[in-house]
Every structure is written in structure tokens, then in C-alpha cells.
C-alpha positions as a printed NumPy array, in Angstrom:
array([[  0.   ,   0.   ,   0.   ],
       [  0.821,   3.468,  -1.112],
       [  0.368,   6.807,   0.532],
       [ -0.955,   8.963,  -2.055],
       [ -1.909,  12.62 ,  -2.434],
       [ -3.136,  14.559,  -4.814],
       [ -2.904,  18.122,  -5.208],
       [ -5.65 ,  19.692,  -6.89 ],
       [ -4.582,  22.798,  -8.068],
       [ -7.841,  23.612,  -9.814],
       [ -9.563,  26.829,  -8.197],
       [-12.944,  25.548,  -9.481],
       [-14.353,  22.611,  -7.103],
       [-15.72 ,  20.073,  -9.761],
       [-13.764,  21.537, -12.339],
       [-11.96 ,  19.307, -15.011],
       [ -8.869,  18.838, -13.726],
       [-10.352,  18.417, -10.192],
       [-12.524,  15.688, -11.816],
       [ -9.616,  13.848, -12.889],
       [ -7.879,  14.328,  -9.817],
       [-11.377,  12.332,  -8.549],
       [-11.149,   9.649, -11.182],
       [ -7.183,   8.826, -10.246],
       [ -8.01 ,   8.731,  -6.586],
       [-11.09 ,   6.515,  -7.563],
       [ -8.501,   3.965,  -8.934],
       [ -6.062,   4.102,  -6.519],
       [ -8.11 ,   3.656,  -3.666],
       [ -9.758,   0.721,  -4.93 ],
       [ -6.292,  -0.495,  -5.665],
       [ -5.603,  -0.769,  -1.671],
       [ -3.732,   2.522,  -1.87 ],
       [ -4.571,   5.164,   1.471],
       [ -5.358,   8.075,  -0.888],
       [ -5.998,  11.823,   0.433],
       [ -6.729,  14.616,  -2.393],
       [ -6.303,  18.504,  -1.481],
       [ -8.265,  20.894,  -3.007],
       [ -5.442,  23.457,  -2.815],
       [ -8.028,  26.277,  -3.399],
       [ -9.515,  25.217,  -0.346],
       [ -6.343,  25.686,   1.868],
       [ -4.854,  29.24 ,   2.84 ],
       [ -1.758,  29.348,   1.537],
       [  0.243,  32.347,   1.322],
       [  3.265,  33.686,  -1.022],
       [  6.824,  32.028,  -0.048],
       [  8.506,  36.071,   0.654],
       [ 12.136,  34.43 ,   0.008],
       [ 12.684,  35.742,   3.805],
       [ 14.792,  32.597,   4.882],
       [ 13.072,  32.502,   7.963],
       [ 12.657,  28.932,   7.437],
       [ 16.497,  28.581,   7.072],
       [ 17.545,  29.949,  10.219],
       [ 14.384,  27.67 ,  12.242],
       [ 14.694,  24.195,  10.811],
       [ 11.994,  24.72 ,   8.546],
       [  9.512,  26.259,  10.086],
       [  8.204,  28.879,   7.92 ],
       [  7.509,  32.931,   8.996],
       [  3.874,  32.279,   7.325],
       [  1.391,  30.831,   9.814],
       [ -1.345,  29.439,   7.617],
       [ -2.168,  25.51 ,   6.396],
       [  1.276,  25.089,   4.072],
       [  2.834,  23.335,   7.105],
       [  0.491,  20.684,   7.514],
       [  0.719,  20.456,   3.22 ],
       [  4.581,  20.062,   3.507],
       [  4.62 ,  17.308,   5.653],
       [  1.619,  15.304,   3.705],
       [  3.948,  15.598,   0.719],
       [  6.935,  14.593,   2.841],
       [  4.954,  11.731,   4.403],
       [  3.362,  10.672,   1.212],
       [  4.868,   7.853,  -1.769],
       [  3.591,   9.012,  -4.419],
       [  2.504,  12.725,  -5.639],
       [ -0.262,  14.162,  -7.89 ],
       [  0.025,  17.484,  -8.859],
       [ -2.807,  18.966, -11.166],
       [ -3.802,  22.565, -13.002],
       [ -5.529,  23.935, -15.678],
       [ -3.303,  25.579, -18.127],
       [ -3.431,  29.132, -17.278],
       [ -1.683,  31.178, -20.331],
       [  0.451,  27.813, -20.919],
       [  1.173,  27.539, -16.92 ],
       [  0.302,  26.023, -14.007],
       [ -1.882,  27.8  , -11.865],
       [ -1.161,  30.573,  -9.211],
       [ -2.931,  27.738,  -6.377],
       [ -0.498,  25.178,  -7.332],
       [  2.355,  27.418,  -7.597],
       [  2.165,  28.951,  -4.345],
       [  2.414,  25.312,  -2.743],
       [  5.254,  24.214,  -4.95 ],
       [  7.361,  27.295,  -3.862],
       [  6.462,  27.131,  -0.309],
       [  8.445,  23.546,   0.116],
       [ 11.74 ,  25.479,   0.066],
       [ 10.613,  25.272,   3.855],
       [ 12.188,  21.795,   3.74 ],
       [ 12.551,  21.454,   0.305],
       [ 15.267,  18.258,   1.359],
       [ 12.773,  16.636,   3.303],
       [ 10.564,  15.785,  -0.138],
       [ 12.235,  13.07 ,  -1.695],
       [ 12.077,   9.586,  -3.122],
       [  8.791,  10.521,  -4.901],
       [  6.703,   8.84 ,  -7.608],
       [  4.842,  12.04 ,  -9.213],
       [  1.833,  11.762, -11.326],
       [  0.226,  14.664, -13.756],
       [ -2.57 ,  16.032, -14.681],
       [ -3.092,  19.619, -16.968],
       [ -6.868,  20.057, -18.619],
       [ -6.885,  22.819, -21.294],
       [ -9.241,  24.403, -23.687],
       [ -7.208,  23.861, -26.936],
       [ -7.164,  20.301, -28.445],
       [ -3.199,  20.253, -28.916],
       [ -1.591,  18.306, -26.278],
       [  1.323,  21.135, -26.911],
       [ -0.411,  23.645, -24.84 ],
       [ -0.311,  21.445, -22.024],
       [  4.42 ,  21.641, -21.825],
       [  4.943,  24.572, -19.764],
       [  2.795,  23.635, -17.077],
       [  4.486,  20.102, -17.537],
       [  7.41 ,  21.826, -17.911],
       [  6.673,  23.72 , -14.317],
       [  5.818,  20.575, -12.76 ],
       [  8.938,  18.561, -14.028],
       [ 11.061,  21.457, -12.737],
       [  9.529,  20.752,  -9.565],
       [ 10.364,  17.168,  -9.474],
       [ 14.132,  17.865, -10.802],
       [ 14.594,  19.378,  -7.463],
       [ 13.408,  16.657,  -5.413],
       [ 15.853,  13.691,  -4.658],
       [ 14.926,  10.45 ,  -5.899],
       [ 11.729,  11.326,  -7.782],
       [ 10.27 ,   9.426, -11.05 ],
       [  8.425,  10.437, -12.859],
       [  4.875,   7.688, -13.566],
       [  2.441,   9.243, -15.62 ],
       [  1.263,  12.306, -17.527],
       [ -2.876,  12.615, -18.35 ],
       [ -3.134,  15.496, -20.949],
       [ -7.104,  16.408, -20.678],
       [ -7.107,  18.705, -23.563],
       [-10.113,  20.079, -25.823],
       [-11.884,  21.171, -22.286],
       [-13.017,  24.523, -20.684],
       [-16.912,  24.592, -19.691],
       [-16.705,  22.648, -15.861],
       [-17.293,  18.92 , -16.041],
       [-16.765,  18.204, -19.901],
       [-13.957,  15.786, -19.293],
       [-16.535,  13.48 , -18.144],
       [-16.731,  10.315, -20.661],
       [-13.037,  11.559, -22.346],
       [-10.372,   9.181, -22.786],
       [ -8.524,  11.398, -20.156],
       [-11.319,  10.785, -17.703],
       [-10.692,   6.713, -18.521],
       [ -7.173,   7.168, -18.078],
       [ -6.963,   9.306, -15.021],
       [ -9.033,   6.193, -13.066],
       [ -6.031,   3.268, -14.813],
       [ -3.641,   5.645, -13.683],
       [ -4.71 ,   5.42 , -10.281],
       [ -5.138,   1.912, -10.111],
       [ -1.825,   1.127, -11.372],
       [  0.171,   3.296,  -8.715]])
């Protein structure tokens, strides 16, 4: 059994790439994996301010708000989702804010299996490489990680139209095959 979490960086609750954030946890629960998806919209989470603070007090962070008990799910966890829409061929400010905030203890995150998910409105799986781009960056800095799987849900923008798309299908065999 895996420890699994998902960050949703989606700021629309039911929103496609929180839907196939649902479908992958769907599979690897029922694969005997403990699963626990954050809706990072959901969470207060501030800017990192680049103050150090965290440097000079093992890690704890200056910003009182829920990024500590993030940090240590992703420490704690095996395996790591991270999902956005493509916002102007990036990840979302949500997500963004999280993945900066682990400079905390940045050190502390490794040995990682990640997992991703970007939804877009254009059909072309191209618009979808800077936020994979933004997410592999990520991982590059994080000891030990591997990359799994990538589920491009392109062609989508009204909420909920990745239901019934081969992304939706994938995003649940993903999951089951952490």
C-alpha cells in the first residue's frame, strides 16, 4: 500500500482537472492505496517572501497558515499528484504557491513517484508543456523522484466536460496502477 496525495490545483471545485484528480483517486483507492486529495483552493496558503526565515528555524516557515500541515503530507506521502488547468500555458497561481512554499524543507521531499494532470481548452496536447514543464522542474529538485504518468485532458473549458473523455478513462487506470 501506497500513501498517495493529490494536489488539486484547480480553483474551481468540480472543475476538469479536479474531476480527474477524482477519477485517479477513484482507482487508486480501490487499488488498496490510502489516498488523500487537497483541493489546494480550499487551503490558505500564502506567497513564499524568500525571507529565509525557514532557514535559520529548521523549517519552520515565517507564514502561519495551512502550508505546514501540506509540507509534511507531501513529505509523508509515496507518491505525488500534482494537477492545473493551463493558465496562459502555466500552471496555476494555487499550485504554484504550494510548490514554492516547500523550500521550507525542500530536502525533506524526496524519493517521490509524481503523477500529472493539466486540462486545457485547446485540443493540442502542446499547450499542455509549460505547465508540464513547471511541474517537471519541480520534481528535478526533489531527490529520488520518477516520474509515472502524464494525463493530458485537452479540448476542455466549460466545468465537467472531461466526463466520458479518454482522459477521464485514463486518469481512473492511472490510479489503479500506482
Amino acid at each position: 500500500m501506497k500513501k498517495v496525495l493529490i494536489l488539486s490545483g484547480s480553483p474551481r471545485k468540480g472543475g476538469n482537472s479536479d474531476i480527474l484528480c477524482d477519477q485517479f483517486a477513484k482507482g487508486a483507492q480501490e487499488a488498496g492505496n490510502h489516498v488523500e486529495k487537497i483541493r489546494v483552493a480550499d487551503k490558505k496558503i500564502g506567497y513564499c517572501h524568500a525571507c529565509y526565515y525557514c532557514r535559520d528555524h529548521a523549517g519552520v516557515c515565517a507564514i502561519k497558515d495551512d502550508m505546514a500541515e501540506v509540507l509534511q503530507k507531501m513529505i509523508d506521502a509515496d507518491v505525488i499528484v500534482l494537477a492545473s488547468p493551463v493558465y496562459f500555458y502555466s500552471i496555476d497561481a494555487q499550485l504554484k504557491a504550494v510548490i514554492d512554499r516547500t523550500v521550507a524543507r525542500w530536502l525533506e521531499v524526496k524519493d517521490k513517484e509524481f503523477y500529472y494532470i493539466a486540462t486545457c481548452a485547446d485540443t493540442e496536447r502542446g499547450a499542455t508543456l509549460t505547465t508540464l514543464d513547471c511541474f517537471r522542474g519541480y520534481a528535478d529538485c526533489v531527490a529520488g523522484a520518477k516520474e509515472k504518468g502524464v494525463i493530458y485532458g485537452t479540448g476542455v473549458y466549460e466545468k465537467g466536460k472531461i466526463e466520458g473523455t479518454s482522459a477521464y478513462n485514463q486518469a481512473y487506470e492511472m490510479g489503479r496502477k500506482v
